[in-house]
């Protein structure tokens, strides 16, 4: 943990996973025979860890935090992501970093009518279900799943078993904290000011709620909210810094989003709780490509392009899993212009790999 970063409106948390080939008694396959950039699986694991731990840091905590999980030994039979997540929770819980944990994670499989807690790679190949459940003492906080078509009751039971297993892991972490835990550091919240929130609430009243109700589409909603935020900054500029006012506005906006969903049954884009966005698709758009598809869902548009290759085009996998090659590769590109912004163009970032 470093000192706070001024002038930012987000929590600067970085999660890294270092896959060391010595953990499986192997020399890296790169030209220089040493580890290079993170593998796709490592990046996916980093994102898996980030999602459940990020909400457990206090509001207004803007100190830069970096979490590094390093593989020391692996049997190449059991996925390391669950162990890494539980290890990260333990490390944060015993550290002096403000953290409202611990939490724990469990992966569930389902084979021949039986639930498997933290299945091996081999078992996952046979399993009808692959679901990761992270939870705190209070309840489930994150889920990530892939499955064939199975009964919903099976999924519910898997979640329940995972949550119960997580409680046992959390108890172990709490025992560890009693033995080795450090006193949590004091910090001054940045961008989270209760006084600014209350003053903003008194000025705006129900204007945010009305803006959400009156907007005919998301573009109009964004414009209305932008105008409200700029007006609020003008009203409070003598009392608070700009980032504090923006933080207060965001908190009130979150409240109104939630209120409209629970009270009116309407989501931010105007849809009901059970209403999906309009779907459409077209194919064979590019003449020389092996296959193309243009998929539309609401205001989101995806162009997919397919290329067929021979067995020699398979990708060599150089990580700590038993997998040695991949015949199906999905490359996701998220250019800045797709959301009306400018930005870096080059090798794919974590967001692109993670999707």
PDB file of C-alpha atoms in Angstrom, residues 55-338:
ATOM      1  CA  UNK A  55     -16.056  -3.598  -2.849  1.00  0.00           C
ATOM      2  CA  UNK A  56     -14.622  -4.553   0.558  1.00  0.00           C
ATOM      3  CA  UNK A  57     -12.288  -1.555   0.744  1.00  0.00           C
ATOM      4  CA  UNK A  58     -13.765   1.486   2.552  1.00  0.00           C
ATOM      5  CA  UNK A  59     -15.427   4.310   0.655  1.00  0.00           C
ATOM      6  CA  UNK A  60     -13.076   7.196   0.049  1.00  0.00           C
ATOM      7  CA  UNK A  61      -9.984   4.995   0.393  1.00  0.00           C
ATOM      8  CA  UNK A  62      -7.708   6.128  -2.451  1.00  0.00           C
ATOM      9  CA  UNK A  63      -4.336   4.725  -1.402  1.00  0.00           C
ATOM     10  CA  UNK A  64      -2.754   2.755  -4.212  1.00  0.00           C
ATOM     11  CA  UNK A  65      -2.919  -0.959  -3.374  1.00  0.00           C
ATOM     12  CA  UNK A  66      -1.143  -3.707  -5.290  1.00  0.00           C
ATOM     13  CA  UNK A  67      -1.821  -7.377  -4.643  1.00  0.00           C
ATOM     14  CA  UNK A  68       0.607  -9.952  -6.054  1.00  0.00           C
ATOM     15  CA  UNK A  69      -0.118 -13.677  -5.950  1.00  0.00           C
ATOM     16  CA  UNK A  70       2.807 -15.916  -6.901  1.00  0.00           C
ATOM     17  CA  UNK A  71       2.582 -19.626  -7.649  1.00  0.00           C
ATOM     18  CA  UNK A  72       5.213 -21.449  -5.616  1.00  0.00           C
ATOM     19  CA  UNK A  73       4.181 -25.053  -6.276  1.00  0.00           C
ATOM     20  CA  UNK A  74       1.501 -26.677  -8.440  1.00  0.00           C
ATOM     21  CA  UNK A  75       0.395 -30.262  -9.023  1.00  0.00           C
ATOM     22  CA  UNK A  76      -1.053 -29.333 -12.460  1.00  0.00           C
ATOM     23  CA  UNK A  77      -4.232 -31.097 -11.345  1.00  0.00           C
ATOM     24  CA  UNK A  78      -6.071 -28.393  -9.413  1.00  0.00           C
ATOM     25  CA  UNK A  79      -6.833 -24.874 -10.732  1.00  0.00           C
ATOM     26  CA  UNK A  80      -4.879 -22.285  -8.772  1.00  0.00           C
ATOM     27  CA  UNK A  81      -7.358 -19.397  -9.025  1.00  0.00           C
ATOM     28  CA  UNK A  82      -9.427 -20.351  -5.968  1.00  0.00           C
ATOM     29  CA  UNK A  83      -6.350 -20.789  -3.784  1.00  0.00           C
ATOM     30  CA  UNK A  84      -5.003 -17.445  -5.026  1.00  0.00           C
ATOM     31  CA  UNK A  85      -8.237 -15.622  -4.190  1.00  0.00           C
ATOM     32  CA  UNK A  86      -8.416 -17.108  -0.704  1.00  0.00           C
ATOM     33  CA  UNK A  87      -4.742 -16.305  -0.186  1.00  0.00           C
ATOM     34  CA  UNK A  88      -5.290 -12.690  -1.221  1.00  0.00           C
ATOM     35  CA  UNK A  89      -8.183 -12.344   1.229  1.00  0.00           C
ATOM     36  CA  UNK A  90      -6.035 -13.751   4.024  1.00  0.00           C
ATOM     37  CA  UNK A  91      -3.125 -11.434   3.213  1.00  0.00           C
ATOM     38  CA  UNK A  92      -5.352  -8.350   3.145  1.00  0.00           C
ATOM     39  CA  UNK A  93      -7.090  -9.374   6.359  1.00  0.00           C
ATOM     40  CA  UNK A  94      -3.874  -9.703   8.378  1.00  0.00           C
ATOM     41  CA  UNK A  95      -2.268  -6.611   6.836  1.00  0.00           C
ATOM     42  CA  UNK A  96      -2.596  -3.018   8.055  1.00  0.00           C
ATOM     43  CA  UNK A  97      -4.565  -2.125   4.911  1.00  0.00           C
ATOM     44  CA  UNK A  98      -8.186  -1.083   5.620  1.00  0.00           C
ATOM     45  CA  UNK A  99     -10.264  -4.010   4.370  1.00  0.00           C
ATOM     46  CA  UNK A 100     -13.743  -5.185   5.366  1.00  0.00           C
ATOM     47  CA  UNK A 101     -13.012  -8.877   4.929  1.00  0.00           C
ATOM     48  CA  UNK A 102     -12.297 -11.660   5.035  1.00  0.00           C
ATOM     49  CA  UNK A 103     -14.041 -13.381   2.161  1.00  0.00           C
ATOM     50  CA  UNK A 104     -13.600 -16.805   0.605  1.00  0.00           C
ATOM     51  CA  UNK A 105     -14.223 -18.533  -2.714  1.00  0.00           C
ATOM     52  CA  UNK A 106     -15.114 -22.073  -3.757  1.00  0.00           C
ATOM     53  CA  UNK A 107     -15.542 -23.695  -7.165  1.00  0.00           C
ATOM     54  CA  UNK A 108     -18.312 -26.276  -7.601  1.00  0.00           C
ATOM     55  CA  UNK A 109     -18.644 -29.052 -10.175  1.00  0.00           C
ATOM     56  CA  UNK A 110     -21.473 -31.510 -10.854  1.00  0.00           C
ATOM     57  CA  UNK A 111     -20.768 -35.023 -12.171  1.00  0.00           C
ATOM     58  CA  UNK A 112     -23.218 -37.959 -12.339  1.00  0.00           C
ATOM     59  CA  UNK A 113     -25.581 -36.402  -9.818  1.00  0.00           C
ATOM     60  CA  UNK A 114     -22.861 -35.531  -7.301  1.00  0.00           C
ATOM     61  CA  UNK A 115     -21.488 -32.125  -6.352  1.00  0.00           C
ATOM     62  CA  UNK A 116     -17.706 -31.761  -6.413  1.00  0.00           C
ATOM     63  CA  UNK A 117     -16.085 -29.109  -4.209  1.00  0.00           C
ATOM     64  CA  UNK A 118     -13.072 -27.524  -5.933  1.00  0.00           C
ATOM     65  CA  UNK A 119     -12.848 -30.077  -8.780  1.00  0.00           C
ATOM     66  CA  UNK A 120      -9.613 -30.871 -10.601  1.00  0.00           C
ATOM     67  CA  UNK A 121      -8.967 -30.002 -14.252  1.00  0.00           C
ATOM     68  CA  UNK A 122      -9.876 -33.568 -15.215  1.00  0.00           C
ATOM     69  CA  UNK A 123     -13.136 -33.427 -13.279  1.00  0.00           C
ATOM     70  CA  UNK A 124     -14.029 -30.073 -14.846  1.00  0.00           C
ATOM     71  CA  UNK A 125     -13.797 -31.665 -18.294  1.00  0.00           C
ATOM     72  CA  UNK A 126     -16.569 -34.065 -17.257  1.00  0.00           C
ATOM     73  CA  UNK A 127     -18.589 -31.653 -15.139  1.00  0.00           C
ATOM     74  CA  UNK A 128     -21.934 -30.231 -16.250  1.00  0.00           C
ATOM     75  CA  UNK A 129     -21.304 -27.191 -14.076  1.00  0.00           C
ATOM     76  CA  UNK A 130     -18.351 -24.910 -13.367  1.00  0.00           C
ATOM     77  CA  UNK A 131     -19.317 -22.175 -10.915  1.00  0.00           C
ATOM     78  CA  UNK A 132     -17.124 -20.031  -8.662  1.00  0.00           C
ATOM     79  CA  UNK A 133     -18.857 -18.516  -5.643  1.00  0.00           C
ATOM     80  CA  UNK A 134     -17.224 -15.837  -3.478  1.00  0.00           C
ATOM     81  CA  UNK A 135     -18.865 -14.746  -0.255  1.00  0.00           C
ATOM     82  CA  UNK A 136     -18.373 -12.951   3.034  1.00  0.00           C
ATOM     83  CA  UNK A 137     -19.959 -13.721   6.386  1.00  0.00           C
ATOM     84  CA  UNK A 138     -23.017 -11.756   5.258  1.00  0.00           C
ATOM     85  CA  UNK A 139     -23.705 -13.532   1.978  1.00  0.00           C
ATOM     86  CA  UNK A 140     -22.674 -14.227  -1.599  1.00  0.00           C
ATOM     87  CA  UNK A 141     -20.796 -11.334  -3.198  1.00  0.00           C
ATOM     88  CA  UNK A 142     -19.705 -12.682  -6.605  1.00  0.00           C
ATOM     89  CA  UNK A 143     -20.434 -15.588  -8.912  1.00  0.00           C
ATOM     90  CA  UNK A 144     -18.903 -16.700 -12.204  1.00  0.00           C
ATOM     91  CA  UNK A 145     -20.292 -19.727 -13.978  1.00  0.00           C
ATOM     92  CA  UNK A 146     -20.328 -21.835 -17.100  1.00  0.00           C
ATOM     93  CA  UNK A 147     -22.573 -24.843 -17.583  1.00  0.00           C
ATOM     94  CA  UNK A 148     -24.543 -27.041 -19.900  1.00  0.00           C
ATOM     95  CA  UNK A 149     -28.317 -26.849 -19.612  1.00  0.00           C
ATOM     96  CA  UNK A 150     -29.043 -28.092 -16.101  1.00  0.00           C
ATOM     97  CA  UNK A 151     -31.893 -27.614 -13.661  1.00  0.00           C
ATOM     98  CA  UNK A 152     -31.915 -24.328 -11.745  1.00  0.00           C
ATOM     99  CA  UNK A 153     -32.322 -26.208  -8.459  1.00  0.00           C
ATOM    100  CA  UNK A 154     -28.933 -27.846  -9.057  1.00  0.00           C
ATOM    101  CA  UNK A 155     -27.325 -24.429  -9.471  1.00  0.00           C
ATOM    102  CA  UNK A 156     -29.035 -23.136  -6.316  1.00  0.00           C
ATOM    103  CA  UNK A 157     -27.797 -26.111  -4.317  1.00  0.00           C
ATOM    104  CA  UNK A 158     -24.275 -25.681  -5.671  1.00  0.00           C
ATOM    105  CA  UNK A 159     -24.295 -22.040  -4.565  1.00  0.00           C
ATOM    106  CA  UNK A 160     -25.512 -23.037  -1.102  1.00  0.00           C
ATOM    107  CA  UNK A 161     -22.809 -25.698  -0.694  1.00  0.00           C
ATOM    108  CA  UNK A 162     -20.145 -23.258  -1.893  1.00  0.00           C
ATOM    109  CA  UNK A 163     -21.347 -20.580   0.522  1.00  0.00           C
ATOM    110  CA  UNK A 164     -21.240 -23.029   3.435  1.00  0.00           C
ATOM    111  CA  UNK A 165     -17.737 -24.104   2.435  1.00  0.00           C
ATOM    112  CA  UNK A 166     -16.700 -20.457   2.263  1.00  0.00           C
ATOM    113  CA  UNK A 167     -17.794 -19.930   5.863  1.00  0.00           C
ATOM    114  CA  UNK A 168     -15.358 -22.609   6.998  1.00  0.00           C
ATOM    115  CA  UNK A 169     -12.535 -20.923   5.078  1.00  0.00           C
ATOM    116  CA  UNK A 170     -13.499 -17.527   6.517  1.00  0.00           C
ATOM    117  CA  UNK A 171     -13.378 -18.970  10.038  1.00  0.00           C
ATOM    118  CA  UNK A 172      -9.836 -20.188   9.371  1.00  0.00           C
ATOM    119  CA  UNK A 173      -8.849 -16.737   8.124  1.00  0.00           C
ATOM    120  CA  UNK A 174     -10.338 -15.096  11.210  1.00  0.00           C
ATOM    121  CA  UNK A 175      -8.326 -17.433  13.432  1.00  0.00           C
ATOM    122  CA  UNK A 176      -5.211 -16.468  11.479  1.00  0.00           C
ATOM    123  CA  UNK A 177      -6.004 -12.766  11.921  1.00  0.00           C
ATOM    124  CA  UNK A 178      -6.184 -13.251  15.707  1.00  0.00           C
ATOM    125  CA  UNK A 179      -2.678 -14.731  15.641  1.00  0.00           C
ATOM    126  CA  UNK A 180      -0.894 -12.605  13.037  1.00  0.00           C
ATOM    127  CA  UNK A 181      -3.176  -9.665  12.229  1.00  0.00           C
ATOM    128  CA  UNK A 182      -1.868  -6.089  12.279  1.00  0.00           C
ATOM    129  CA  UNK A 183      -3.772  -3.031  13.419  1.00  0.00           C
ATOM    130  CA  UNK A 184      -5.509  -1.369  10.473  1.00  0.00           C
ATOM    131  CA  UNK A 185      -4.088   1.964   9.336  1.00  0.00           C
ATOM    132  CA  UNK A 186      -6.063   5.153   9.727  1.00  0.00           C
ATOM    133  CA  UNK A 187      -6.859   7.056   6.543  1.00  0.00           C
ATOM    134  CA  UNK A 188      -8.595  10.236   5.452  1.00  0.00           C
ATOM    135  CA  UNK A 189     -11.403   9.557   2.949  1.00  0.00           C
ATOM    136  CA  UNK A 190     -10.863  11.282  -0.391  1.00  0.00           C
ATOM    137  CA  UNK A 191     -13.843  12.215  -2.529  1.00  0.00           C
ATOM    138  CA  UNK A 192     -16.295  10.767   0.012  1.00  0.00           C
ATOM    139  CA  UNK A 193     -17.637  13.567   2.187  1.00  0.00           C
ATOM    140  CA  UNK A 194     -20.917  13.010   4.104  1.00  0.00           C
ATOM    141  CA  UNK A 195     -21.429  16.775   4.392  1.00  0.00           C
ATOM    142  CA  UNK A 196     -21.087  17.206   0.626  1.00  0.00           C
ATOM    143  CA  UNK A 197     -23.546  14.364   0.073  1.00  0.00           C
ATOM    144  CA  UNK A 198     -26.175  15.924   2.342  1.00  0.00           C
ATOM    145  CA  UNK A 199     -25.761  19.394   0.812  1.00  0.00           C
ATOM    146  CA  UNK A 200     -26.031  17.880  -2.654  1.00  0.00           C
ATOM    147  CA  UNK A 201     -29.143  16.010  -1.602  1.00  0.00           C
ATOM    148  CA  UNK A 202     -30.804  19.198  -0.337  1.00  0.00           C
ATOM    149  CA  UNK A 203     -29.964  21.082  -3.555  1.00  0.00           C
ATOM    150  CA  UNK A 204     -30.977  18.377  -6.030  1.00  0.00           C
ATOM    151  CA  UNK A 205     -34.050  17.038  -4.279  1.00  0.00           C
ATOM    152  CA  UNK A 206     -35.720  14.638  -6.711  1.00  0.00           C
ATOM    153  CA  UNK A 207     -34.116  16.108  -9.852  1.00  0.00           C
ATOM    154  CA  UNK A 208     -31.962  13.021 -10.470  1.00  0.00           C
ATOM    155  CA  UNK A 209     -34.989  10.764 -10.167  1.00  0.00           C
ATOM    156  CA  UNK A 210     -36.971  12.956 -12.575  1.00  0.00           C
ATOM    157  CA  UNK A 211     -34.089  12.984 -15.062  1.00  0.00           C
ATOM    158  CA  UNK A 212     -34.062   9.187 -15.037  1.00  0.00           C
ATOM    159  CA  UNK A 213     -37.829   9.071 -15.538  1.00  0.00           C
ATOM    160  CA  UNK A 214     -38.073  11.745 -18.243  1.00  0.00           C
ATOM    161  CA  UNK A 215     -35.191  10.674 -20.511  1.00  0.00           C
ATOM    162  CA  UNK A 216     -36.331   8.913 -23.684  1.00  0.00           C
ATOM    163  CA  UNK A 217     -33.007   7.118 -24.260  1.00  0.00           C
ATOM    164  CA  UNK A 218     -29.579   6.700 -22.677  1.00  0.00           C
ATOM    165  CA  UNK A 219     -28.022   9.597 -24.600  1.00  0.00           C
ATOM    166  CA  UNK A 220     -30.658  12.003 -23.317  1.00  0.00           C
ATOM    167  CA  UNK A 221     -30.296  10.588 -19.807  1.00  0.00           C
ATOM    168  CA  UNK A 222     -26.542  11.148 -19.862  1.00  0.00           C
ATOM    169  CA  UNK A 223     -27.010  14.744 -21.021  1.00  0.00           C
ATOM    170  CA  UNK A 224     -29.567  15.477 -18.292  1.00  0.00           C
ATOM    171  CA  UNK A 225     -27.332  13.979 -15.603  1.00  0.00           C
ATOM    172  CA  UNK A 226     -24.297  15.852 -16.916  1.00  0.00           C
ATOM    173  CA  UNK A 227     -26.211  19.143 -16.706  1.00  0.00           C
ATOM    174  CA  UNK A 228     -27.299  18.370 -13.146  1.00  0.00           C
ATOM    175  CA  UNK A 229     -23.747  17.565 -12.075  1.00  0.00           C
ATOM    176  CA  UNK A 230     -22.332  20.725 -13.662  1.00  0.00           C
ATOM    177  CA  UNK A 231     -25.014  22.808 -11.950  1.00  0.00           C
ATOM    178  CA  UNK A 232     -24.222  21.158  -8.629  1.00  0.00           C
ATOM    179  CA  UNK A 233     -20.528  21.955  -9.037  1.00  0.00           C
ATOM    180  CA  UNK A 234     -21.407  25.598  -9.645  1.00  0.00           C
ATOM    181  CA  UNK A 235     -23.536  25.716  -6.490  1.00  0.00           C
ATOM    182  CA  UNK A 236     -20.946  24.058  -4.255  1.00  0.00           C
ATOM    183  CA  UNK A 237     -17.634  25.141  -5.799  1.00  0.00           C
ATOM    184  CA  UNK A 238     -16.879  27.494  -2.897  1.00  0.00           C
ATOM    185  CA  UNK A 239     -17.400  24.755  -0.305  1.00  0.00           C
ATOM    186  CA  UNK A 240     -15.892  21.600  -1.815  1.00  0.00           C
ATOM    187  CA  UNK A 241     -13.368  20.452  -4.388  1.00  0.00           C
ATOM    188  CA  UNK A 242     -14.634  19.272  -7.769  1.00  0.00           C
ATOM    189  CA  UNK A 243     -13.838  15.592  -7.177  1.00  0.00           C
ATOM    190  CA  UNK A 244     -15.689  15.664  -3.839  1.00  0.00           C
ATOM    191  CA  UNK A 245     -18.796  17.085  -5.526  1.00  0.00           C
ATOM    192  CA  UNK A 246     -18.572  14.492  -8.296  1.00  0.00           C
ATOM    193  CA  UNK A 247     -18.262  11.755  -5.685  1.00  0.00           C
ATOM    194  CA  UNK A 248     -21.344  13.024  -3.865  1.00  0.00           C
ATOM    195  CA  UNK A 249     -23.295  13.181  -7.125  1.00  0.00           C
ATOM    196  CA  UNK A 250     -22.307   9.609  -8.001  1.00  0.00           C
ATOM    197  CA  UNK A 251     -23.505   8.349  -4.617  1.00  0.00           C
ATOM    198  CA  UNK A 252     -26.857  10.086  -5.014  1.00  0.00           C
ATOM    199  CA  UNK A 253     -27.135   8.749  -8.559  1.00  0.00           C
ATOM    200  CA  UNK A 254     -26.535   5.216  -7.300  1.00  0.00           C
ATOM    201  CA  UNK A 255     -29.288   5.712  -4.716  1.00  0.00           C
ATOM    202  CA  UNK A 256     -31.752   6.867  -7.366  1.00  0.00           C
ATOM    203  CA  UNK A 257     -30.875   4.045  -9.759  1.00  0.00           C
ATOM    204  CA  UNK A 258     -31.573   1.579  -6.970  1.00  0.00           C
ATOM    205  CA  UNK A 259     -34.765   3.378  -5.908  1.00  0.00           C
ATOM    206  CA  UNK A 260     -36.179   3.363  -9.419  1.00  0.00           C
ATOM    207  CA  UNK A 261     -35.430  -0.332  -9.855  1.00  0.00           C
ATOM    208  CA  UNK A 262     -37.000  -1.329  -6.521  1.00  0.00           C
ATOM    209  CA  UNK A 263     -39.887   1.159  -6.526  1.00  0.00           C
ATOM    210  CA  UNK A 264     -40.881   1.302 -10.195  1.00  0.00           C
ATOM    211  CA  UNK A 265     -39.372  -1.928 -11.520  1.00  0.00           C
ATOM    212  CA  UNK A 266     -37.526   0.069 -14.196  1.00  0.00           C
ATOM    213  CA  UNK A 267     -33.834  -0.197 -15.033  1.00  0.00           C
ATOM    214  CA  UNK A 268     -31.646   2.814 -15.970  1.00  0.00           C
ATOM    215  CA  UNK A 269     -32.236   2.389 -19.711  1.00  0.00           C
ATOM    216  CA  UNK A 270     -36.021   2.284 -19.288  1.00  0.00           C
ATOM    217  CA  UNK A 271     -36.502  -1.488 -19.531  1.00  0.00           C
ATOM    218  CA  UNK A 272     -38.504  -3.547 -17.099  1.00  0.00           C
ATOM    219  CA  UNK A 273     -36.805  -6.075 -14.855  1.00  0.00           C
ATOM    220  CA  UNK A 274     -37.664  -8.973 -17.182  1.00  0.00           C
ATOM    221  CA  UNK A 275     -37.351  -7.122 -20.482  1.00  0.00           C
ATOM    222  CA  UNK A 276     -34.356  -7.841 -22.725  1.00  0.00           C
ATOM    223  CA  UNK A 277     -32.858  -5.392 -25.196  1.00  0.00           C
ATOM    224  CA  UNK A 278     -33.855  -5.640 -28.853  1.00  0.00           C
ATOM    225  CA  UNK A 279     -31.767  -8.279 -30.641  1.00  0.00           C
ATOM    226  CA  UNK A 280     -30.850  -8.502 -34.323  1.00  0.00           C
ATOM    227  CA  UNK A 281     -28.084 -10.078 -36.410  1.00  0.00           C
ATOM    228  CA  UNK A 282     -26.763 -10.231 -39.968  1.00  0.00           C
ATOM    229  CA  UNK A 283     -24.136 -12.523 -41.525  1.00  0.00           C
ATOM    230  CA  UNK A 284     -21.720 -12.737 -44.497  1.00  0.00           C
ATOM    231  CA  UNK A 285     -20.902  -9.033 -44.611  1.00  0.00           C
ATOM    232  CA  UNK A 286     -17.185  -9.093 -45.537  1.00  0.00           C
ATOM    233  CA  UNK A 287     -16.484 -10.717 -48.931  1.00  0.00           C
ATOM    234  CA  UNK A 288     -12.997 -12.169 -48.295  1.00  0.00           C
ATOM    235  CA  UNK A 289     -13.360 -13.261 -44.668  1.00  0.00           C
ATOM    236  CA  UNK A 290     -14.242 -16.883 -43.947  1.00  0.00           C
ATOM    237  CA  UNK A 291     -17.225 -15.753 -41.911  1.00  0.00           C
ATOM    238  CA  UNK A 292     -18.692 -12.567 -40.438  1.00  0.00           C
ATOM    239  CA  UNK A 293     -21.584 -11.648 -38.228  1.00  0.00           C
ATOM    240  CA  UNK A 294     -22.963  -8.297 -37.098  1.00  0.00           C
ATOM    241  CA  UNK A 295     -24.830  -8.656 -33.809  1.00  0.00           C
ATOM    242  CA  UNK A 296     -26.904  -5.877 -32.261  1.00  0.00           C
ATOM    243  CA  UNK A 297     -28.296  -5.753 -28.734  1.00  0.00           C
ATOM    244  CA  UNK A 298     -29.930  -2.451 -27.936  1.00  0.00           C
ATOM    245  CA  UNK A 299     -27.329   0.261 -28.535  1.00  0.00           C
ATOM    246  CA  UNK A 300     -24.457  -2.242 -28.424  1.00  0.00           C
ATOM    247  CA  UNK A 301     -23.028  -3.579 -31.686  1.00  0.00           C
ATOM    248  CA  UNK A 302     -20.489  -6.366 -32.239  1.00  0.00           C
ATOM    249  CA  UNK A 303     -18.737  -7.308 -35.493  1.00  0.00           C
ATOM    250  CA  UNK A 304     -17.425 -10.864 -35.351  1.00  0.00           C
ATOM    251  CA  UNK A 305     -15.003 -12.218 -37.950  1.00  0.00           C
ATOM    252  CA  UNK A 306     -14.095 -15.911 -38.231  1.00  0.00           C
ATOM    253  CA  UNK A 307     -10.948 -17.446 -39.727  1.00  0.00           C
ATOM    254  CA  UNK A 308     -10.506 -21.197 -40.254  1.00  0.00           C
ATOM    255  CA  UNK A 309      -7.062 -22.765 -40.057  1.00  0.00           C
ATOM    256  CA  UNK A 310      -5.311 -26.116 -40.108  1.00  0.00           C
ATOM    257  CA  UNK A 311      -4.204 -28.133 -37.083  1.00  0.00           C
ATOM    258  CA  UNK A 312      -0.804 -26.495 -37.417  1.00  0.00           C
ATOM    259  CA  UNK A 313      -2.388 -23.142 -36.565  1.00  0.00           C
ATOM    260  CA  UNK A 314      -3.345 -24.296 -33.059  1.00  0.00           C
ATOM    261  CA  UNK A 315      -2.067 -22.042 -30.289  1.00  0.00           C
ATOM    262  CA  UNK A 316       0.596 -23.431 -27.986  1.00  0.00           C
ATOM    263  CA  UNK A 317      -0.382 -22.919 -24.342  1.00  0.00           C
ATOM    264  CA  UNK A 318       2.521 -22.215 -21.988  1.00  0.00           C
ATOM    265  CA  UNK A 319       1.009 -21.918 -18.515  1.00  0.00           C
ATOM    266  CA  UNK A 320       0.637 -24.079 -15.403  1.00  0.00           C
ATOM    267  CA  UNK A 321      -2.464 -25.981 -16.551  1.00  0.00           C
ATOM    268  CA  UNK A 322      -2.448 -29.410 -18.264  1.00  0.00           C
ATOM    269  CA  UNK A 323      -3.645 -27.795 -21.501  1.00  0.00           C
ATOM    270  CA  UNK A 324      -0.941 -27.747 -24.204  1.00  0.00           C
ATOM    271  CA  UNK A 325      -2.769 -26.270 -27.205  1.00  0.00           C
ATOM    272  CA  UNK A 326      -5.968 -24.475 -28.203  1.00  0.00           C
ATOM    273  CA  UNK A 327      -7.837 -24.972 -31.457  1.00  0.00           C
ATOM    274  CA  UNK A 328     -10.476 -22.333 -30.765  1.00  0.00           C
ATOM    275  CA  UNK A 329      -9.275 -18.798 -30.075  1.00  0.00           C
ATOM    276  CA  UNK A 330     -11.511 -15.798 -29.426  1.00  0.00           C
ATOM    277  CA  UNK A 331      -9.830 -12.400 -29.682  1.00  0.00           C
ATOM    278  CA  UNK A 332     -11.834  -9.470 -28.346  1.00  0.00           C
ATOM    279  CA  UNK A 333     -10.968  -5.924 -29.425  1.00  0.00           C
ATOM    280  CA  UNK A 334     -12.324  -2.820 -27.708  1.00  0.00           C
ATOM    281  CA  UNK A 335     -11.110   0.241 -29.669  1.00  0.00           C
ATOM    282  CA  UNK A 336     -11.491   3.611 -27.900  1.00  0.00           C
ATOM    283  CA  UNK A 337     -13.748   5.021 -30.619  1.00  0.00           C
ATOM    284  CA  UNK A 338     -16.386   2.374 -29.842  1.00  0.00           C
TER     285      UNK A 338
END
